[in-house]
Amino acid sequence: VPSATRASDTGLRGRGTARSEEGPGMAEEEQEQQLSKEEAEMRLQQMRAAVQEQMRQINILEMDAAEHRLVLEALDPLQGGRKCFRMVGTVIVERTVSDVKPALTANLEQMKAAVKKLTESCKKQQLEADAFAAKHRLSSKQGAAQQAEEQEGADEGSSGVLI
């Protein structure tokens, strides 16, 4: 009799474990599918805002890289022993051209690498947002049209003739 009890206990444990493994996965899928249209639109807007923030960071890095290139072009014709000044944080430090050029070149290369990584990440997030919009049948044109209308309304309110 004790051996029969053990067999039934083992069978119950196996069934209970299988149910608990299926439960959370199914709940996430159902929750994803049960998003209301407003919730899905809000989530899409958040995804698009994250993409825009990354694009802003990319633009800032590209502007900094352009400044570094200009400085390197200005330093090229100068002799290596010539005195120059470099801003480190909020402090201006006196250096020589031969000291500054390698540091600027290294910074420029790091910025290029960061821009490349951010661009790839931005493209990936954009594709995810587009897939989310397609999955939930959201039109990105609706969001763009609403933004355009808001901007037109803001432009109309600020237009006027100054005398």
PDB file of C-alpha atoms in Angstrom:
ATOM      1  CA  VAL A   1       0.000   0.000   0.000  1.00  0.00           C
ATOM      2  CA  PRO A   2       2.753   2.532   0.741  1.00  0.00           C
ATOM      3  CA  SER A   3       4.255   2.009  -2.742  1.00  0.00           C
ATOM      4  CA  ALA A   4       0.903   2.825  -4.389  1.00  0.00           C
ATOM      5  CA  THR A   5       0.694   6.051  -2.415  1.00  0.00           C
ATOM      6  CA  ARG A   6       4.136   7.108  -3.591  1.00  0.00           C
ATOM      7  CA  ALA A   7       3.242   6.539  -7.235  1.00  0.00           C
ATOM      8  CA  SER A   8       0.173   8.736  -6.977  1.00  0.00           C
ATOM      9  CA  ASP A   9       2.124  11.460  -5.135  1.00  0.00           C
ATOM     10  CA  THR A  10       4.735  11.506  -7.895  1.00  0.00           C
ATOM     11  CA  GLY A  11       2.049  11.797 -10.554  1.00  0.00           C
ATOM     12  CA  LEU A  12       0.467  14.759  -8.776  1.00  0.00           C
ATOM     13  CA  ARG A  13       3.761  16.569  -8.459  1.00  0.00           C
ATOM     14  CA  GLY A  14       4.447  16.176 -12.158  1.00  0.00           C
ATOM     15  CA  ARG A  15       1.074  17.595 -13.134  1.00  0.00           C
ATOM     16  CA  GLY A  16       1.374  20.554 -10.759  1.00  0.00           C
ATOM     17  CA  THR A  17       4.780  21.482 -12.096  1.00  0.00           C
ATOM     18  CA  ALA A  18       3.592  21.386 -15.697  1.00  0.00           C
ATOM     19  CA  ARG A  19       0.709  23.727 -14.925  1.00  0.00           C
ATOM     20  CA  SER A  20       2.880  26.285 -13.134  1.00  0.00           C
ATOM     21  CA  GLU A  21       5.318  26.394 -16.066  1.00  0.00           C
ATOM     22  CA  GLU A  22       2.562  27.021 -18.610  1.00  0.00           C
ATOM     23  CA  GLY A  23       0.713  29.605 -16.486  1.00  0.00           C
ATOM     24  CA  PRO A  24       3.068  32.618 -16.588  1.00  0.00           C
ATOM     25  CA  GLY A  25       3.906  32.251 -20.282  1.00  0.00           C
ATOM     26  CA  MET A  26       0.265  32.088 -21.248  1.00  0.00           C
ATOM     27  CA  ALA A  27      -0.592  35.056 -19.037  1.00  0.00           C
ATOM     28  CA  GLU A  28       2.038  37.269 -20.721  1.00  0.00           C
ATOM     29  CA  GLU A  29       0.804  36.387 -24.208  1.00  0.00           C
ATOM     30  CA  GLU A  30      -2.823  36.978 -23.234  1.00  0.00           C
ATOM     31  CA  GLN A  31      -1.916  40.268 -21.581  1.00  0.00           C
ATOM     32  CA  GLU A  32      -0.020  41.368 -24.701  1.00  0.00           C
ATOM     33  CA  GLN A  33      -3.031  40.550 -26.894  1.00  0.00           C
ATOM     34  CA  GLN A  34      -5.522  42.149 -24.517  1.00  0.00           C
ATOM     35  CA  LEU A  35      -3.954  45.618 -24.643  1.00  0.00           C
ATOM     36  CA  SER A  36      -6.596  48.177 -25.363  1.00  0.00           C
ATOM     37  CA  LYS A  37      -6.093  50.422 -28.344  1.00  0.00           C
ATOM     38  CA  GLU A  38      -5.270  53.378 -26.083  1.00  0.00           C
ATOM     39  CA  GLU A  39      -2.699  51.353 -24.121  1.00  0.00           C
ATOM     40  CA  ALA A  40      -1.121  50.106 -27.332  1.00  0.00           C
ATOM     41  CA  GLU A  41      -0.952  53.660 -28.701  1.00  0.00           C
ATOM     42  CA  MET A  42       0.645  54.886 -25.468  1.00  0.00           C
ATOM     43  CA  ARG A  43       3.210  52.093 -25.585  1.00  0.00           C
ATOM     44  CA  LEU A  44       3.947  52.860 -29.238  1.00  0.00           C
ATOM     45  CA  GLN A  45       4.418  56.533 -28.373  1.00  0.00           C
ATOM     46  CA  GLN A  46       6.866  55.541 -25.633  1.00  0.00           C
ATOM     47  CA  MET A  47       8.786  53.381 -28.078  1.00  0.00           C
ATOM     48  CA  ARG A  48       8.903  56.200 -30.629  1.00  0.00           C
ATOM     49  CA  ALA A  49      10.012  58.664 -27.923  1.00  0.00           C
ATOM     50  CA  ALA A  50      12.900  56.343 -27.034  1.00  0.00           C
ATOM     51  CA  VAL A  51      13.906  56.247 -30.705  1.00  0.00           C
ATOM     52  CA  GLN A  52      13.756  60.045 -30.917  1.00  0.00           C
ATOM     53  CA  GLU A  53      15.902  60.361 -27.783  1.00  0.00           C
ATOM     54  CA  GLN A  54      18.536  58.099 -29.306  1.00  0.00           C
ATOM     55  CA  MET A  55      18.453  60.106 -32.522  1.00  0.00           C
ATOM     56  CA  ARG A  56      19.004  63.266 -30.464  1.00  0.00           C
ATOM     57  CA  GLN A  57      22.028  61.651 -28.795  1.00  0.00           C
ATOM     58  CA  ILE A  58      23.373  60.627 -32.194  1.00  0.00           C
ATOM     59  CA  ASN A  59      23.039  64.210 -33.449  1.00  0.00           C
ATOM     60  CA  ILE A  60      24.875  65.573 -30.404  1.00  0.00           C
ATOM     61  CA  LEU A  61      27.717  63.104 -30.889  1.00  0.00           C
ATOM     62  CA  GLU A  62      27.916  63.911 -34.605  1.00  0.00           C
ATOM     63  CA  MET A  63      28.163  67.637 -33.830  1.00  0.00           C
ATOM     64  CA  ASP A  64      30.926  66.975 -31.279  1.00  0.00           C
ATOM     65  CA  ALA A  65      32.750  64.807 -33.823  1.00  0.00           C
ATOM     66  CA  ALA A  66      32.501  67.599 -36.411  1.00  0.00           C
ATOM     67  CA  GLU A  67      34.032  70.024 -33.884  1.00  0.00           C
ATOM     68  CA  HIS A  68      36.857  67.575 -33.196  1.00  0.00           C
ATOM     69  CA  ARG A  69      37.523  67.262 -36.937  1.00  0.00           C
ATOM     70  CA  LEU A  70      37.677  71.059 -37.283  1.00  0.00           C
ATOM     71  CA  VAL A  71      40.142  71.340 -34.419  1.00  0.00           C
ATOM     72  CA  LEU A  72      42.304  68.557 -35.868  1.00  0.00           C
ATOM     73  CA  GLU A  73      42.295  70.322 -39.263  1.00  0.00           C
ATOM     74  CA  ALA A  74      43.343  73.559 -37.553  1.00  0.00           C
ATOM     75  CA  LEU A  75      46.162  71.792 -35.686  1.00  0.00           C
ATOM     76  CA  ASP A  76      47.519  69.920 -38.743  1.00  0.00           C
ATOM     77  CA  PRO A  77      49.671  72.714 -40.175  1.00  0.00           C
ATOM     78  CA  LEU A  78      51.090  73.662 -36.758  1.00  0.00           C
ATOM     79  CA  GLN A  79      54.412  72.470 -35.366  1.00  0.00           C
ATOM     80  CA  GLY A  80      54.285  69.780 -32.680  1.00  0.00           C
ATOM     81  CA  GLY A  81      56.073  71.871 -30.046  1.00  0.00           C
ATOM     82  CA  ARG A  82      53.723  74.820 -30.355  1.00  0.00           C
ATOM     83  CA  LYS A  83      51.685  75.732 -27.313  1.00  0.00           C
ATOM     84  CA  CYS A  84      47.926  75.172 -27.376  1.00  0.00           C
ATOM     85  CA  PHE A  85      45.123  75.043 -24.853  1.00  0.00           C
ATOM     86  CA  ARG A  86      42.720  72.208 -24.248  1.00  0.00           C
ATOM     87  CA  MET A  87      39.568  72.204 -22.161  1.00  0.00           C
ATOM     88  CA  VAL A  88      39.349  69.214 -19.843  1.00  0.00           C
ATOM     89  CA  GLY A  89      35.971  69.276 -18.126  1.00  0.00           C
ATOM     90  CA  THR A  90      35.662  72.887 -17.036  1.00  0.00           C
ATOM     91  CA  VAL A  91      39.406  73.565 -16.776  1.00  0.00           C
ATOM     92  CA  ILE A  92      41.579  74.927 -19.578  1.00  0.00           C
ATOM     93  CA  VAL A  93      44.977  73.214 -19.609  1.00  0.00           C
ATOM     94  CA  GLU A  94      48.104  74.304 -21.476  1.00  0.00           C
ATOM     95  CA  ARG A  95      49.566  71.548 -23.679  1.00  0.00           C
ATOM     96  CA  THR A  96      51.537  71.179 -26.861  1.00  0.00           C
ATOM     97  CA  VAL A  97      50.071  70.363 -30.263  1.00  0.00           C
ATOM     98  CA  SER A  98      51.864  66.986 -30.251  1.00  0.00           C
ATOM     99  CA  ASP A  99      50.155  66.129 -26.909  1.00  0.00           C
ATOM    100  CA  VAL A 100      46.678  67.190 -27.999  1.00  0.00           C
ATOM    101  CA  LYS A 101      46.489  65.643 -31.490  1.00  0.00           C
ATOM    102  CA  PRO A 102      46.576  61.970 -30.390  1.00  0.00           C
ATOM    103  CA  ALA A 103      43.994  62.592 -27.649  1.00  0.00           C
ATOM    104  CA  LEU A 104      41.652  64.349 -30.086  1.00  0.00           C
ATOM    105  CA  THR A 105      42.069  61.580 -32.639  1.00  0.00           C
ATOM    106  CA  ALA A 106      41.283  58.923 -30.017  1.00  0.00           C
ATOM    107  CA  ASN A 107      38.207  60.879 -28.866  1.00  0.00           C
ATOM    108  CA  LEU A 108      37.042  61.242 -32.463  1.00  0.00           C
ATOM    109  CA  GLU A 109      37.341  57.489 -33.065  1.00  0.00           C
ATOM    110  CA  GLN A 110      35.411  56.745 -29.867  1.00  0.00           C
ATOM    111  CA  MET A 111      32.661  59.125 -30.963  1.00  0.00           C
ATOM    112  CA  LYS A 112      32.447  57.435 -34.368  1.00  0.00           C
ATOM    113  CA  ALA A 113      32.142  54.036 -32.681  1.00  0.00           C
ATOM    114  CA  ALA A 114      29.462  55.343 -30.309  1.00  0.00           C
ATOM    115  CA  VAL A 115      27.503  56.849 -33.205  1.00  0.00           C
ATOM    116  CA  LYS A 116      27.677  53.550 -35.081  1.00  0.00           C
ATOM    117  CA  LYS A 117      26.431  51.589 -32.031  1.00  0.00           C
ATOM    118  CA  LEU A 118      23.646  54.063 -31.322  1.00  0.00           C
ATOM    119  CA  THR A 119      22.577  54.045 -34.968  1.00  0.00           C
ATOM    120  CA  GLU A 120      22.316  50.251 -34.971  1.00  0.00           C
ATOM    121  CA  SER A 121      20.394  50.306 -31.693  1.00  0.00           C
ATOM    122  CA  CYS A 122      18.104  53.035 -33.008  1.00  0.00           C
ATOM    123  CA  LYS A 123      17.335  51.041 -36.148  1.00  0.00           C
ATOM    124  CA  LYS A 124      16.579  47.972 -34.027  1.00  0.00           C
ATOM    125  CA  GLN A 125      14.227  49.928 -31.765  1.00  0.00           C
ATOM    126  CA  GLN A 126      12.544  51.490 -34.792  1.00  0.00           C
ATOM    127  CA  LEU A 127      11.933  48.035 -36.280  1.00  0.00           C
ATOM    128  CA  GLU A 128      10.532  46.834 -32.950  1.00  0.00           C
ATOM    129  CA  ALA A 129       8.193  49.838 -32.807  1.00  0.00           C
ATOM    130  CA  ASP A 130       7.070  49.236 -36.389  1.00  0.00           C
ATOM    131  CA  ALA A 131       6.448  45.541 -35.648  1.00  0.00           C
ATOM    132  CA  PHE A 132       4.478  46.492 -32.525  1.00  0.00           C
ATOM    133  CA  ALA A 133       2.399  48.960 -34.552  1.00  0.00           C
ATOM    134  CA  ALA A 134       1.728  46.333 -37.206  1.00  0.00           C
ATOM    135  CA  LYS A 135       0.849  43.685 -34.616  1.00  0.00           C
ATOM    136  CA  HIS A 136      -1.664  45.946 -32.895  1.00  0.00           C
ATOM    137  CA  ARG A 137      -2.850  47.477 -36.174  1.00  0.00           C
ATOM    138  CA  LEU A 138      -1.760  50.977 -35.241  1.00  0.00           C
ATOM    139  CA  SER A 139      -0.984  53.468 -37.940  1.00  0.00           C
ATOM    140  CA  SER A 140       2.085  55.604 -37.471  1.00  0.00           C
ATOM    141  CA  LYS A 141       0.434  58.098 -39.827  1.00  0.00           C
ATOM    142  CA  GLN A 142      -2.224  58.796 -37.187  1.00  0.00           C
ATOM    143  CA  GLY A 143       0.419  59.822 -34.676  1.00  0.00           C
ATOM    144  CA  ALA A 144       2.283  61.884 -37.262  1.00  0.00           C
ATOM    145  CA  ALA A 145      -0.949  63.596 -38.346  1.00  0.00           C
ATOM    146  CA  GLN A 146      -1.787  64.466 -34.750  1.00  0.00           C
ATOM    147  CA  GLN A 147       1.689  65.920 -34.207  1.00  0.00           C
ATOM    148  CA  ALA A 148       1.423  67.939 -37.428  1.00  0.00           C
ATOM    149  CA  GLU A 149      -1.979  69.305 -36.374  1.00  0.00           C
ATOM    150  CA  GLU A 150      -0.624  70.282 -32.960  1.00  0.00           C
ATOM    151  CA  GLN A 151       2.330  72.053 -34.540  1.00  0.00           C
ATOM    152  CA  GLU A 152       0.097  73.881 -37.025  1.00  0.00           C
ATOM    153  CA  GLY A 153      -2.084  75.036 -34.153  1.00  0.00           C
ATOM    154  CA  ALA A 154       0.971  76.307 -32.308  1.00  0.00           C
ATOM    155  CA  ASP A 155       2.239  78.094 -35.438  1.00  0.00           C
ATOM    156  CA  GLU A 156      -1.111  79.791 -36.042  1.00  0.00           C
ATOM    157  CA  GLY A 157      -1.244  81.134 -32.500  1.00  0.00           C
ATOM    158  CA  SER A 158       2.231  82.660 -32.721  1.00  0.00           C
ATOM    159  CA  SER A 159       1.926  84.211 -36.170  1.00  0.00           C
ATOM    160  CA  GLY A 160       1.284  87.911 -36.328  1.00  0.00           C
ATOM    161  CA  VAL A 161       2.546  91.190 -37.698  1.00  0.00           C
ATOM    162  CA  LEU A 162       4.978  93.253 -35.727  1.00  0.00           C
ATOM    163  CA  ILE A 163       5.075  97.008 -36.265  1.00  0.00           C
TER     164      ILE A 163
END
